[in-house]
Coordinates of C-alpha atoms in Angstrom, one line a residue:
Chain C
X1 CA -3.3 252.8 67.6
X2 CA -1.8 255.0 64.9
X3 CA 1.8 254.1 65.6
X4 CA 0.8 250.4 65.4
X5 CA -0.8 250.9 62.0
X6 CA 2.2 252.8 60.6
X7 CA 4.5 250.1 61.8
X8 CA 2.4 247.3 60.4
X9 CA 2.2 249.0 57.0
X10 CA 6.0 249.4 57.1
X11 CA 6.4 245.7 58.0
X12 CA 4.1 244.6 55.1
X13 CA 6.2 246.8 52.8
X14 CA 9.3 245.0 53.8
X15 CA 7.8 241.6 53.2
X16 CA 6.6 242.8 49.8
X17 CA 10.1 243.9 48.9
X18 CA 11.4 240.5 49.8
X19 CA 8.9 238.9 47.4
X20 CA 9.9 241.2 44.6
X21 CA 13.5 240.3 45.2
X22 CA 12.5 236.6 45.0
X23 CA 11.3 237.0 41.5
X24 CA 14.7 238.4 40.5
X25 CA 16.7 235.7 42.1
X26 CA 18.6 232.9 40.5
X27 CA 18.9 229.5 42.0
X28 CA 22.6 229.5 42.9
X29 CA 24.3 230.3 46.2
X30 CA 26.4 233.2 44.9
X31 CA 23.2 235.0 43.9
X32 CA 21.3 234.0 47.1
X33 CA 24.1 234.9 49.5
X34 CA 25.9 237.8 47.7
X35 CA 23.3 239.0 45.2
X36 CA 25.8 237.8 42.5
X37 CA 28.3 240.4 43.8
X38 CA 26.3 243.1 42.1
X39 CA 25.6 245.7 44.9
X40 CA 26.1 249.2 43.6
X41 CA 27.9 252.0 45.6
X42 CA 24.9 253.8 47.2
X43 CA 23.1 250.6 48.1
X44 CA 26.4 249.1 49.4
X45 CA 26.9 252.1 51.8
X46 CA 23.3 252.1 53.0
X47 CA 23.3 248.3 53.4
X48 CA 26.7 247.9 55.2
X49 CA 25.6 250.7 57.6
X50 CA 22.3 249.0 58.3
X51 CA 24.2 245.8 58.8
X52 CA 26.2 247.3 61.6
X53 CA 23.6 249.5 63.3
X54 CA 21.3 247.8 65.8
X55 CA 18.5 249.2 67.9
X56 CA 21.2 250.0 70.4
X57 CA 22.3 252.9 68.2
X58 CA 18.9 254.5 68.9
X59 CA 17.5 253.2 72.1
X60 CA 20.6 252.0 73.9
X61 CA 22.6 255.1 73.1
X62 CA 19.9 257.4 74.5
X63 CA 19.3 255.1 77.5
X64 CA 23.0 255.1 78.3
X65 CA 23.2 258.8 77.8
X66 CA 20.4 259.2 80.2
X67 CA 22.3 257.2 82.8
X68 CA 25.9 258.2 82.1
X69 CA 25.8 261.5 80.1
X70 CA 27.3 262.8 77.0
X71 CA 30.5 260.7 77.3
X72 CA 28.6 257.8 75.7
X73 CA 29.1 259.5 72.3
X74 CA 32.9 259.6 72.6
X75 CA 32.9 256.1 74.2
X76 CA 30.9 254.3 71.5
X77 CA 30.3 256.5 68.5
X78 CA 33.3 258.7 67.7
X79 CA 35.7 255.8 68.2
X80 CA 33.6 253.9 65.7
X81 CA 33.8 256.9 63.3
X82 CA 37.6 256.3 63.1
X83 CA 38.1 252.5 63.5
X84 CA 35.2 251.1 61.5
X85 CA 36.0 253.0 58.2
X86 CA 39.7 252.2 58.7
X87 CA 38.9 248.5 58.9
X88 CA 36.6 248.7 55.9
X89 CA 39.4 250.6 54.0
X90 CA 42.3 248.3 54.9
X91 CA 40.5 244.9 55.3
X92 CA 37.1 245.2 53.6
X93 CA 38.6 246.2 50.2
X94 CA 41.1 243.3 50.3
X95 CA 38.4 240.8 51.3
X96 CA 36.4 242.1 48.3
X97 CA 39.3 241.6 45.9
X98 CA 40.1 238.1 47.1
X99 CA 36.4 237.2 46.9
X100 CA 36.3 238.4 43.4
X101 CA 39.5 236.6 42.4
X102 CA 39.1 233.3 44.1
X103 CA 35.3 233.1 44.7
X104 CA 35.3 233.3 48.5
X105 CA 32.0 234.0 50.1
X106 CA 32.9 233.8 53.8
X107 CA 35.9 234.6 56.0
X108 CA 36.3 231.0 56.8
X109 CA 36.6 229.9 53.2
X110 CA 39.3 232.5 52.8
X111 CA 41.2 231.3 55.9
X112 CA 41.0 227.7 54.8
X113 CA 42.5 228.5 51.4
X114 CA 45.0 231.0 52.6
X115 CA 46.4 228.7 55.3
X116 CA 45.7 225.3 53.7
X117 CA 43.7 224.2 56.6
X118 CA 40.4 222.4 57.0
X119 CA 39.4 221.8 60.6
X120 CA 41.0 224.9 61.9
X121 CA 38.6 226.8 59.6
X122 CA 35.8 224.8 61.2
X123 CA 37.1 225.9 64.6
X124 CA 37.0 229.6 63.5
X125 CA 33.5 229.0 62.1
X126 CA 32.3 227.5 65.4
X127 CA 33.6 230.4 67.5
X128 CA 32.1 233.0 65.1
X129 CA 28.7 231.3 65.0
X130 CA 28.7 231.0 68.8
X131 CA 29.4 234.7 69.2
X132 CA 26.8 235.6 66.5
X133 CA 23.8 233.6 67.8
X134 CA 23.1 235.7 71.0
X135 CA 23.2 238.8 68.9
X136 CA 20.5 237.4 66.7
X137 CA 18.3 236.3 69.6
X138 CA 18.5 239.7 71.3
X139 CA 17.5 241.4 68.0
X140 CA 14.3 239.5 68.1
X141 CA 13.9 240.3 71.8
X142 CA 14.5 244.0 71.1
X143 CA 12.0 244.0 68.3
X144 CA 9.3 242.4 70.5
X145 CA 10.1 244.9 73.3
X146 CA 9.9 247.9 71.0
X147 CA 6.6 246.9 69.4
X148 CA 5.1 246.3 72.9
X149 CA 6.4 249.7 74.1
X150 CA 5.2 251.6 71.1
X151 CA 1.7 250.0 71.1
X152 CA 1.2 250.5 74.8
X153 CA -2.4 251.7 75.3
X154 CA -2.7 254.8 77.5
X155 CA -6.2 253.7 78.8
X156 CA -5.5 250.1 79.7
X157 CA -1.7 250.3 80.1
X158 CA -1.5 247.1 78.1
X159 CA 0.4 246.6 74.9
X160 CA -1.8 246.2 71.8
X161 CA 1.1 244.1 70.3
X162 CA 2.1 241.9 73.2
X163 CA 5.8 240.9 73.5
X164 CA 5.4 237.3 72.1
X165 CA 3.4 238.6 69.2
X166 CA 5.9 241.4 68.6
X167 CA 8.8 238.9 68.5
X168 CA 6.8 236.7 66.2
X169 CA 6.1 239.6 63.8
X170 CA 9.8 240.7 63.7
X171 CA 10.9 237.0 63.2
X172 CA 8.3 236.4 60.5
X173 CA 9.1 239.5 58.5
X174 CA 12.8 239.0 58.7
X175 CA 12.4 235.3 57.8
X176 CA 10.2 236.2 54.8
X177 CA 12.5 238.9 53.6
X178 CA 15.7 236.7 53.9
X179 CA 14.1 233.4 52.9
X180 CA 12.6 234.9 49.7
X181 CA 15.1 237.6 48.7
X182 CA 18.4 236.4 50.2
X183 CA 21.1 239.1 50.0
X184 CA 19.2 241.0 47.3
X185 CA 16.0 241.3 49.3
X186 CA 17.9 242.2 52.4
X187 CA 19.9 245.1 50.8
X188 CA 16.8 246.4 49.0
X189 CA 15.0 246.6 52.4
X190 CA 18.2 248.2 53.9
X191 CA 17.7 251.2 51.5
X192 CA 14.4 252.1 53.1
X193 CA 15.6 251.1 56.6
X194 CA 18.8 253.2 56.6
X195 CA 17.1 256.3 55.2
X196 CA 14.4 255.9 57.9
X197 CA 16.7 255.7 60.8
X198 CA 19.2 258.2 59.4
X199 CA 16.4 260.7 59.4
X200 CA 15.2 259.6 62.8
X201 CA 17.5 261.6 65.0
X202 CA 17.2 264.9 63.2
X203 CA 13.4 264.7 63.0
X204 CA 13.0 263.6 66.6
X205 CA 15.3 266.4 67.9
X206 CA 13.7 269.0 65.7
X207 CA 10.2 268.1 66.7
X208 CA 10.9 267.8 70.4
X209 CA 12.8 271.1 70.5
X210 CA 9.7 272.7 68.9
X211 CA 7.3 271.1 71.5
X212 CA 9.4 271.8 74.6
X213 CA 8.4 275.0 76.6
X214 CA 12.1 276.1 76.7
X215 CA 14.9 275.9 74.3
X216 CA 17.7 273.3 74.6
X217 CA 20.2 275.7 76.1
X218 CA 17.9 276.3 79.1
X219 CA 17.8 272.5 79.9
X220 CA 21.6 272.0 79.4
X221 CA 22.3 275.0 81.5
X222 CA 20.1 273.6 84.3
X223 CA 21.9 270.2 84.2
X224 CA 25.4 271.9 84.2
X225 CA 24.6 274.2 87.1
X226 CA 23.3 271.5 89.4
X227 CA 26.1 269.6 91.1
X228 CA 23.9 266.5 91.2
X229 CA 23.4 266.4 87.5
X230 CA 26.5 268.2 86.1
X231 CA 28.2 264.9 85.4
X232 CA 25.7 264.2 82.7
X233 CA 27.2 267.0 80.6
X234 CA 30.8 266.0 81.2
X235 CA 32.8 262.8 81.5
X236 CA 33.6 263.3 85.1
X237 CA 32.2 259.9 86.1
X238 CA 33.7 258.0 83.1
X239 CA 37.0 256.3 83.9
X240 CA 39.6 257.2 81.2
X241 CA 40.8 253.5 81.2
X242 CA 37.3 252.5 80.0
X243 CA 37.2 255.3 77.5
X244 CA 40.5 254.2 75.9
X245 CA 39.7 250.5 76.1
X246 CA 36.5 251.1 74.1
X247 CA 38.5 252.3 71.1
X248 CA 39.4 248.6 70.5
X249 CA 35.8 247.4 70.4
X250 CA 35.1 248.7 66.9
X251 CA 37.8 246.3 65.6
X252 CA 35.1 243.7 66.0
X253 CA 33.0 245.3 63.3
X254 CA 34.7 243.8 60.2
X255 CA 35.1 240.5 62.0
X256 CA 31.3 240.1 62.4
X257 CA 30.5 237.5 59.7
X258 CA 27.6 239.7 58.4
X259 CA 29.9 242.7 57.9
X260 CA 32.6 240.6 56.1
X261 CA 30.1 238.9 53.9
X262 CA 28.7 242.3 52.9
X263 CA 32.2 243.3 51.7
X264 CA 32.1 240.3 49.3
X265 CA 28.9 241.6 47.8
X266 CA 30.0 244.9 46.2
X267 CA 30.0 245.1 42.5
X268 CA 33.0 247.4 42.2
X269 CA 35.7 248.4 44.6
X270 CA 34.8 252.1 44.2
X271 CA 31.8 251.4 46.4
X272 CA 34.2 251.3 49.3
X273 CA 35.5 254.8 48.6
X274 CA 32.2 256.6 49.2
X275 CA 31.3 254.2 52.1
X276 CA 34.4 254.9 54.2
X277 CA 34.0 258.7 53.8
X278 CA 30.3 258.7 54.5
X279 CA 30.4 256.3 57.3
X280 CA 31.5 258.7 60.1
X281 CA 28.9 261.2 59.0
X282 CA 26.2 258.6 59.2
X283 CA 27.2 257.6 62.7
X284 CA 27.2 261.3 63.7
X285 CA 23.7 261.7 62.2
X286 CA 22.2 258.9 64.3
X287 CA 24.2 259.0 67.5
X288 CA 24.5 262.7 68.2
X289 CA 20.8 263.5 68.4
X290 CA 20.1 260.2 70.3
X291 CA 22.7 260.9 72.9
X292 CA 21.7 264.5 73.2
X293 CA 18.0 263.6 73.6
X294 CA 18.9 261.0 76.2
X295 CA 20.6 263.6 78.3
X296 CA 17.7 266.0 77.6
X297 CA 15.3 263.4 78.7
X298 CA 16.8 263.5 82.2
X299 CA 16.3 267.3 82.3
X300 CA 12.7 267.2 80.9
X301 CA 11.2 263.9 82.2
X302 CA 13.2 263.5 85.4
X303 CA 13.5 260.0 86.8
X304 CA 11.9 257.2 84.8
X305 CA 11.9 253.5 85.6
X306 CA 13.3 252.3 82.3
X307 CA 16.1 254.6 81.0
X308 CA 16.3 252.6 77.7
X309 CA 12.8 253.7 76.9
X310 CA 13.6 257.4 77.4
X311 CA 13.5 258.2 73.7
X312 CA 10.2 256.4 73.2
X313 CA 8.8 258.2 76.2
X314 CA 9.9 261.6 74.8
X315 CA 8.3 260.8 71.5
X316 CA 5.1 259.8 73.1
X317 CA 5.1 263.0 75.2
X318 CA 6.2 265.5 72.6
X319 CA 5.5 264.1 69.2
X320 CA 2.1 263.5 67.5
X321 CA 1.0 259.9 67.2
X322 CA 1.7 259.5 63.4
X323 CA 5.2 260.8 63.9
X324 CA 5.8 258.6 66.8
X325 CA 4.7 255.7 64.6
X326 CA 7.0 256.7 61.8
X327 CA 9.9 257.1 64.2
X328 CA 9.0 253.8 65.8
X329 CA 9.3 252.3 62.3
X330 CA 12.8 253.8 62.2
X331 CA 13.7 252.0 65.4
X332 CA 12.2 248.7 64.1
X333 CA 14.3 249.3 61.0
X334 CA 17.5 249.3 63.0
X335 CA 16.4 246.1 64.7
X336 CA 15.5 244.3 61.5
X337 CA 18.3 245.6 59.3
X338 CA 21.0 244.0 61.4
X339 CA 18.9 241.0 62.3
X340 CA 18.3 240.1 58.6
X341 CA 22.0 240.2 57.9
X342 CA 22.8 238.1 60.9
X343 CA 20.3 235.4 59.9
X344 CA 21.6 235.5 56.3
X345 CA 25.3 235.4 57.5
X346 CA 24.6 232.4 59.7
X347 CA 22.9 230.7 56.8
X348 CA 25.7 231.6 54.4
X349 CA 28.4 230.3 56.9
X350 CA 26.6 227.1 57.6
X351 CA 25.8 226.3 54.0
X352 CA 29.3 227.2 52.6
X353 CA 31.6 226.5 55.5
X354 CA 29.9 223.3 56.8
X355 CA 27.4 221.9 54.3
X356 CA 29.2 222.6 51.1
X357 CA 32.7 222.2 52.5
X358 CA 32.0 218.7 53.8
X359 CA 30.5 217.4 50.5
X360 CA 26.9 218.6 50.6
X361 CA 27.2 220.7 47.5
X362 CA 28.8 217.9 45.4
X363 CA 26.2 215.5 46.6
X364 CA 23.1 217.6 46.3
X365 CA 24.1 220.3 43.8
X366 CA 23.9 224.1 43.7
X367 CA 20.2 224.3 43.6
X368 CA 19.7 222.1 46.6
X369 CA 22.3 224.1 48.5
X370 CA 20.0 227.2 48.2
X371 CA 17.1 225.1 49.4
X372 CA 19.2 224.0 52.3
X373 CA 20.1 227.6 53.1
X374 CA 16.4 228.6 53.1
X375 CA 15.5 225.7 55.3
X376 CA 18.3 226.7 57.7
X377 CA 17.0 230.3 57.8
X378 CA 13.5 229.0 58.9
X379 CA 14.9 226.6 61.5
X380 CA 17.4 229.1 63.0
X381 CA 14.7 231.8 63.2
X382 CA 12.2 229.5 64.9
X383 CA 14.8 228.5 67.4
X384 CA 15.8 232.1 68.0
X385 CA 12.1 233.0 68.5
X386 CA 11.5 230.2 71.0
X387 CA 14.6 231.2 72.9
X388 CA 13.5 234.9 72.9
X389 CA 10.1 233.8 74.4
X390 CA 11.5 231.3 76.8
X391 CA 14.2 233.5 78.2
X392 CA 12.3 236.8 78.1
X393 CA 13.3 237.6 81.6
X394 CA 17.0 236.6 81.1
X395 CA 17.7 239.3 78.6
X396 CA 20.6 240.4 80.7
X397 CA 22.4 237.1 79.9
X398 CA 22.2 237.9 76.2
X399 CA 23.4 241.4 76.7
X400 CA 26.4 240.1 78.5
X401 CA 27.0 237.6 75.8
X402 CA 26.9 240.4 73.2
X403 CA 29.5 242.3 75.2
X404 CA 31.6 239.2 75.1
X405 CA 31.0 238.8 71.4
X406 CA 32.2 242.3 70.6
X407 CA 35.4 241.7 72.6
X408 CA 35.8 238.2 71.0
X409 CA 35.4 239.5 67.4
X410 CA 37.7 242.4 68.2
X411 CA 40.3 239.9 69.4
X412 CA 39.9 237.9 66.2
X413 CA 40.9 240.9 64.1
X414 CA 44.6 240.2 64.3
X415 CA 43.9 236.8 62.7
X416 CA 42.4 238.6 59.7
X417 CA 45.2 241.1 59.5
X418 CA 47.8 238.3 59.6
X419 CA 45.9 236.4 56.8
X420 CA 45.8 239.5 54.6
X421 CA 49.1 241.2 55.2
X422 CA 51.6 238.8 56.7
X423 CA 52.7 236.0 54.3
X424 CA 54.6 234.2 57.1
X425 CA 51.5 233.7 59.2
X426 CA 50.3 230.1 59.6
X427 CA 47.2 228.1 60.4
X428 CA 48.7 227.2 63.8
X429 CA 49.1 230.9 64.6
X430 CA 45.4 231.3 63.7
X431 CA 44.4 228.3 65.7
X432 CA 46.3 229.5 68.8
X433 CA 44.7 232.9 68.6
X434 CA 41.2 231.3 68.2
X435 CA 41.7 229.0 71.1
X436 CA 43.1 231.9 73.2
X437 CA 40.1 234.1 72.4
X438 CA 37.6 231.2 73.1
X439 CA 39.4 230.4 76.4
X440 CA 39.4 234.1 77.4
X441 CA 35.7 234.4 76.8
X442 CA 34.9 231.3 78.8
X443 CA 37.2 232.6 81.6
X444 CA 35.6 236.0 81.5
X445 CA 32.1 234.4 81.7
X446 CA 33.3 232.3 84.6
X447 CA 34.5 235.4 86.5
X448 CA 31.6 237.6 85.5
X449 CA 29.8 238.9 88.6
X450 CA 26.4 240.1 89.2
X451 CA 25.8 243.9 89.4
X452 CA 26.7 245.2 92.9
X453 CA 23.2 246.7 93.1
X454 CA 20.2 246.9 90.9
X455 CA 20.7 249.0 87.7
X456 CA 21.8 252.4 88.9
X457 CA 18.9 254.7 89.7
X458 CA 19.0 257.8 87.5
X459 CA 19.6 260.1 90.5
X460 CA 22.6 258.1 91.6
X461 CA 23.9 257.7 88.1
X462 CA 23.5 261.4 87.4
X463 CA 25.2 263.0 90.2
X464 CA 25.8 261.3 93.5
X465 CA 29.5 261.2 94.3
X466 CA 29.5 257.5 95.1
X467 CA 32.4 255.5 93.8
X468 CA 32.0 251.8 94.7
X469 CA 35.2 249.9 95.3
X470 CA 36.1 247.3 92.6
X471 CA 35.8 243.7 93.7
X472 CA 39.4 242.3 93.4
X473 CA 39.6 238.9 91.8
X474 CA 43.4 238.6 91.6
X475 CA 46.1 241.0 92.6
X476 CA 49.9 241.0 92.8
X477 CA 51.4 242.1 96.0
X478 CA 49.8 243.3 99.2
X479 CA 48.6 246.5 100.8
X480 CA 49.0 249.8 99.2
X481 CA 51.5 248.5 96.6
X482 CA 49.1 245.8 95.4
X483 CA 48.4 245.7 91.7
X484 CA 44.9 244.6 90.9
X485 CA 45.4 242.4 87.8
X486 CA 41.7 241.3 87.6
X487 CA 38.8 242.9 89.3
X488 CA 35.0 243.3 88.9
X489 CA 33.5 246.6 88.1
X490 CA 30.2 247.5 89.9
X491 CA 28.2 246.2 87.0
X492 CA 29.9 242.8 87.4
X493 CA 32.1 243.1 84.3
X494 CA 35.6 241.9 84.6
X495 CA 38.3 244.6 84.4
X496 CA 42.0 244.2 83.8
X497 CA 44.7 246.1 85.7
X498 CA 43.4 249.5 86.8
X499 CA 40.0 249.3 85.1
X500 CA 40.8 248.4 81.5
X501 CA 38.3 246.2 79.7
X502 CA 39.2 242.6 79.0
X503 CA 39.3 243.4 75.3
X504 CA 42.7 244.9 75.9
X505 CA 44.5 241.7 77.1
X506 CA 42.5 239.7 74.6
X507 CA 43.6 241.7 71.6
X508 CA 47.2 241.8 72.9
X509 CA 47.2 238.0 73.6
X510 CA 45.7 237.3 70.2
X511 CA 48.5 239.3 68.4
X512 CA 51.1 237.4 70.4
X513 CA 49.6 234.0 69.7
X514 CA 49.5 234.7 65.9
X515 CA 53.1 235.9 65.9
X516 CA 54.7 233.4 68.1
X517 CA 52.9 230.3 66.8
X518 CA 53.4 231.4 63.2
X519 CA 57.1 231.8 63.7
X520 CA 57.3 228.5 65.4
X521 CA 55.6 226.5 62.7
X522 CA 56.2 225.9 59.0
X523 CA 54.7 228.5 56.6
X524 CA 52.1 227.6 53.9
X525 CA 53.4 226.3 50.6
X526 CA 55.1 228.6 48.2
X527 CA 52.3 228.1 45.8
X528 CA 49.7 229.4 48.2
X529 CA 51.9 232.3 49.3
X530 CA 52.4 233.2 45.6
X531 CA 48.7 232.9 45.0
X532 CA 47.9 235.5 47.7
X533 CA 51.0 237.7 47.7
X534 CA 52.5 237.2 44.3
X535 CA 55.9 235.8 43.6
X536 CA 58.5 236.9 46.1
X537 CA 61.4 239.1 45.0
X538 CA 63.6 237.4 47.5
X539 CA 64.8 233.7 47.5
X540 CA 63.0 233.0 50.8
X541 CA 59.3 233.6 50.4
X542 CA 58.5 232.7 53.9
X543 CA 59.9 235.7 55.6
Chain P
X1 CA 52.3 245.4 53.7
X2 CA 49.7 245.5 51.1
X3 CA 49.5 242.0 49.5
X4 CA 49.1 243.2 45.9
X5 CA 51.7 245.9 46.4
X6 CA 54.3 243.2 46.0
X7 CA 52.9 242.1 42.6
X8 CA 54.1 245.2 41.0
X9 CA 57.5 245.8 39.5
X10 CA 60.0 247.4 41.9
X11 CA 59.5 251.1 41.6
X12 CA 62.3 253.5 40.7
X13 CA 64.4 254.6 43.7
X14 CA 63.0 258.1 43.9
X15 CA 59.5 256.9 43.6
X16 CA 60.0 254.2 46.2
X17 CA 61.4 256.9 48.6
X18 CA 58.4 259.2 48.2
X19 CA 56.1 256.3 48.5
X20 CA 57.6 255.3 51.9
X21 CA 57.6 259.0 53.0
X22 CA 53.9 259.2 52.1
X23 CA 53.1 256.1 54.0
X24 CA 54.9 257.4 57.1
X25 CA 53.0 260.7 56.9
X26 CA 49.7 258.9 56.5
X27 CA 50.5 256.6 59.4
X28 CA 51.4 259.5 61.6
X29 CA 48.2 261.2 60.6
X30 CA 46.1 258.2 61.5
X31 CA 48.0 257.9 64.8
X32 CA 47.4 261.6 65.5
X33 CA 43.6 261.3 64.9
X34 CA 43.5 258.2 67.1
X35 CA 45.3 260.1 69.9
X36 CA 43.0 263.1 69.5
X37 CA 40.1 260.8 70.6
X38 CA 41.5 260.9 74.2
X39 CA 40.5 264.6 74.8
X40 CA 41.5 264.7 78.5
X41 CA 41.2 268.5 78.5
X42 CA 37.5 268.2 78.1
X43 CA 37.0 265.6 80.7
X44 CA 35.4 267.5 83.5
X45 CA 34.0 270.6 81.9
X46 CA 30.7 271.3 80.1
X47 CA 31.6 274.9 79.0
X48 CA 31.8 276.4 76.6
X49 CA 28.4 275.2 75.3
X50 CA 28.7 275.3 71.6
X51 CA 25.6 276.9 69.9
X52 CA 24.5 277.5 73.4
X53 CA 23.4 273.9 74.0
X54 CA 26.1 271.4 73.0
X55 CA 28.4 270.6 75.9
X56 CA 32.1 271.0 75.0
X57 CA 32.9 267.3 75.2
X58 CA 30.0 266.4 73.0
X59 CA 30.7 269.2 70.5
X60 CA 34.3 268.1 70.3
X61 CA 33.5 264.5 69.5
X62 CA 30.9 265.6 67.0
X63 CA 33.6 267.6 65.3
X64 CA 36.0 264.7 65.7
X65 CA 33.5 262.5 63.7
X66 CA 33.6 265.0 60.9
X67 CA 37.4 265.0 61.2
X68 CA 37.3 261.2 60.7
X69 CA 35.4 261.6 57.5
X70 CA 38.1 264.1 56.3
X71 CA 40.8 261.6 57.3
X72 CA 39.1 258.9 55.3
X73 CA 38.8 261.2 52.3
X74 CA 42.5 261.9 52.5
X75 CA 43.2 258.2 52.7
X76 CA 41.0 257.5 49.7
X77 CA 42.8 260.2 47.7
X78 CA 46.4 259.5 48.8
X79 CA 46.5 255.8 49.8
X80 CA 43.9 254.0 47.8
X81 CA 45.3 250.6 46.8
X82 CA 45.1 251.1 43.1
X83 CA 45.9 247.5 42.4
X84 CA 42.4 246.7 43.5
X85 CA 41.0 248.8 40.7
X86 CA 42.7 246.4 38.3
X87 CA 40.8 243.5 40.0
X88 CA 37.7 245.7 39.4
X89 CA 38.5 246.2 35.7
X90 CA 39.3 242.6 35.1
X91 CA 35.9 241.5 36.5
X92 CA 33.8 243.8 34.5

């Protein structure tokens, strides 16, 4: 019961912060969506980090480490340590400057102005929104699941906070926070949230090491010396093609609307300096203990039915109830920090890119636009909640959709790079890339298979030398010389060539589309190019 | 190409040359850090366990994360788009 009380107090605190932010707010969209572009350096860092970190960083990372071993850190975390700060450095800062100069509040409004387009911007909006919605739904599902797990009664084996109530609590608190406080309320809450989950890993690892009968080296030595479990402390079972492919996934980060919108909200460009340097350290602080504890969980707990719950189970086993509650609040923080930004981003995009763009603002005025945005937040959260309830047992579908979303946003990164750095790029290049990415995602969904077997049992995942054959979808040639162009991995995911993720051809195809279609179509007007790139020093501005 | 870079007056020949050289060095540095992510030499081994409990592959990537922070610090110092600071000043 203590963990539940700690978490409920924490949730009440978040709702309270939202109400304080409401009192500070002004009734205009720039204040509601971007906190009047006034976010200071430290808050900017804490907030942009919270925006990007989901519950997966804590629960998923440890669960995956339990199944696949330490390689998960290199696969997902250390590649992000390089790519995400680079994208913030090269793209985020430019977005910030253009937002400041020309008043852009979303990526789409920038694209529309940069490429003198209207409906193509709407197409990019539609694709972005479609890829963001499943992410939002699964955040609510994740929150409900975590609250149910944490509040599980040892006597009755029933959750004190049942899944539907947990989802409702998360949805309600997020809605209150965003509805009342907009961007300001969201980033204020992020301060608390990020500090909580940054401390989470170190506290959990420290406490658990204290409570275990042996020290860490004993358990790691045991895993390494047993042939059945030694793969957990190496990457022996991780295909190098997958490892390399994954380095493209963090390109998606800056293309997620909630990340790009955060970049518009900084008060000064210097906020980016501290952020890009501190970002890899923050990833390290969260992921390293979680991945390590996931592997340690296999050594200490043995086989458990739900690997994603390994960290919660370790906390329940080795930490006192009050600490488990506090750390549970850290996990909920990760869920709600990103969920609040997703809800706000969807509302911002819909209000600015659709409602205002198609005449709503002129017709109803600035004040009404904020009311519209608030109404949208309520409606979209209710829908997400109902979907989370109705499709509780179909969580796998949303997880697959999110994997697609990461690939999709990563493949849209060339569009942003072209808009910012290539004056000859055109709206037709952007449209071609957008259509290509959408078609690739639909094609991948069509080819997606079901896992060859139920989620790998820990023993099999840990050490059994079983290497299932990929399911070939399309190959060139026959027999030993055949090249498998498309195949399905054992988990059903589509793979390209000899095991590369589909994000590889998607990014390559997107780059080609932008280049070829831009070169084949007339460039934007000289006035627009001069607006974004300055007057050219050569007679031909379009090269 | 940095969009605002073109707004500036053409730099003197010597300065332009050193600017290009600096960009090439920084580009190579980023490429080297990216390549260092594929640590094939650690693939199948757990030893040596750093601090007695961190498998070699995990310790390498933890150090790699710190290396990324150092890289970003170098980029901030050596490649910060100073034109953006002007946008900053004009908006104060």
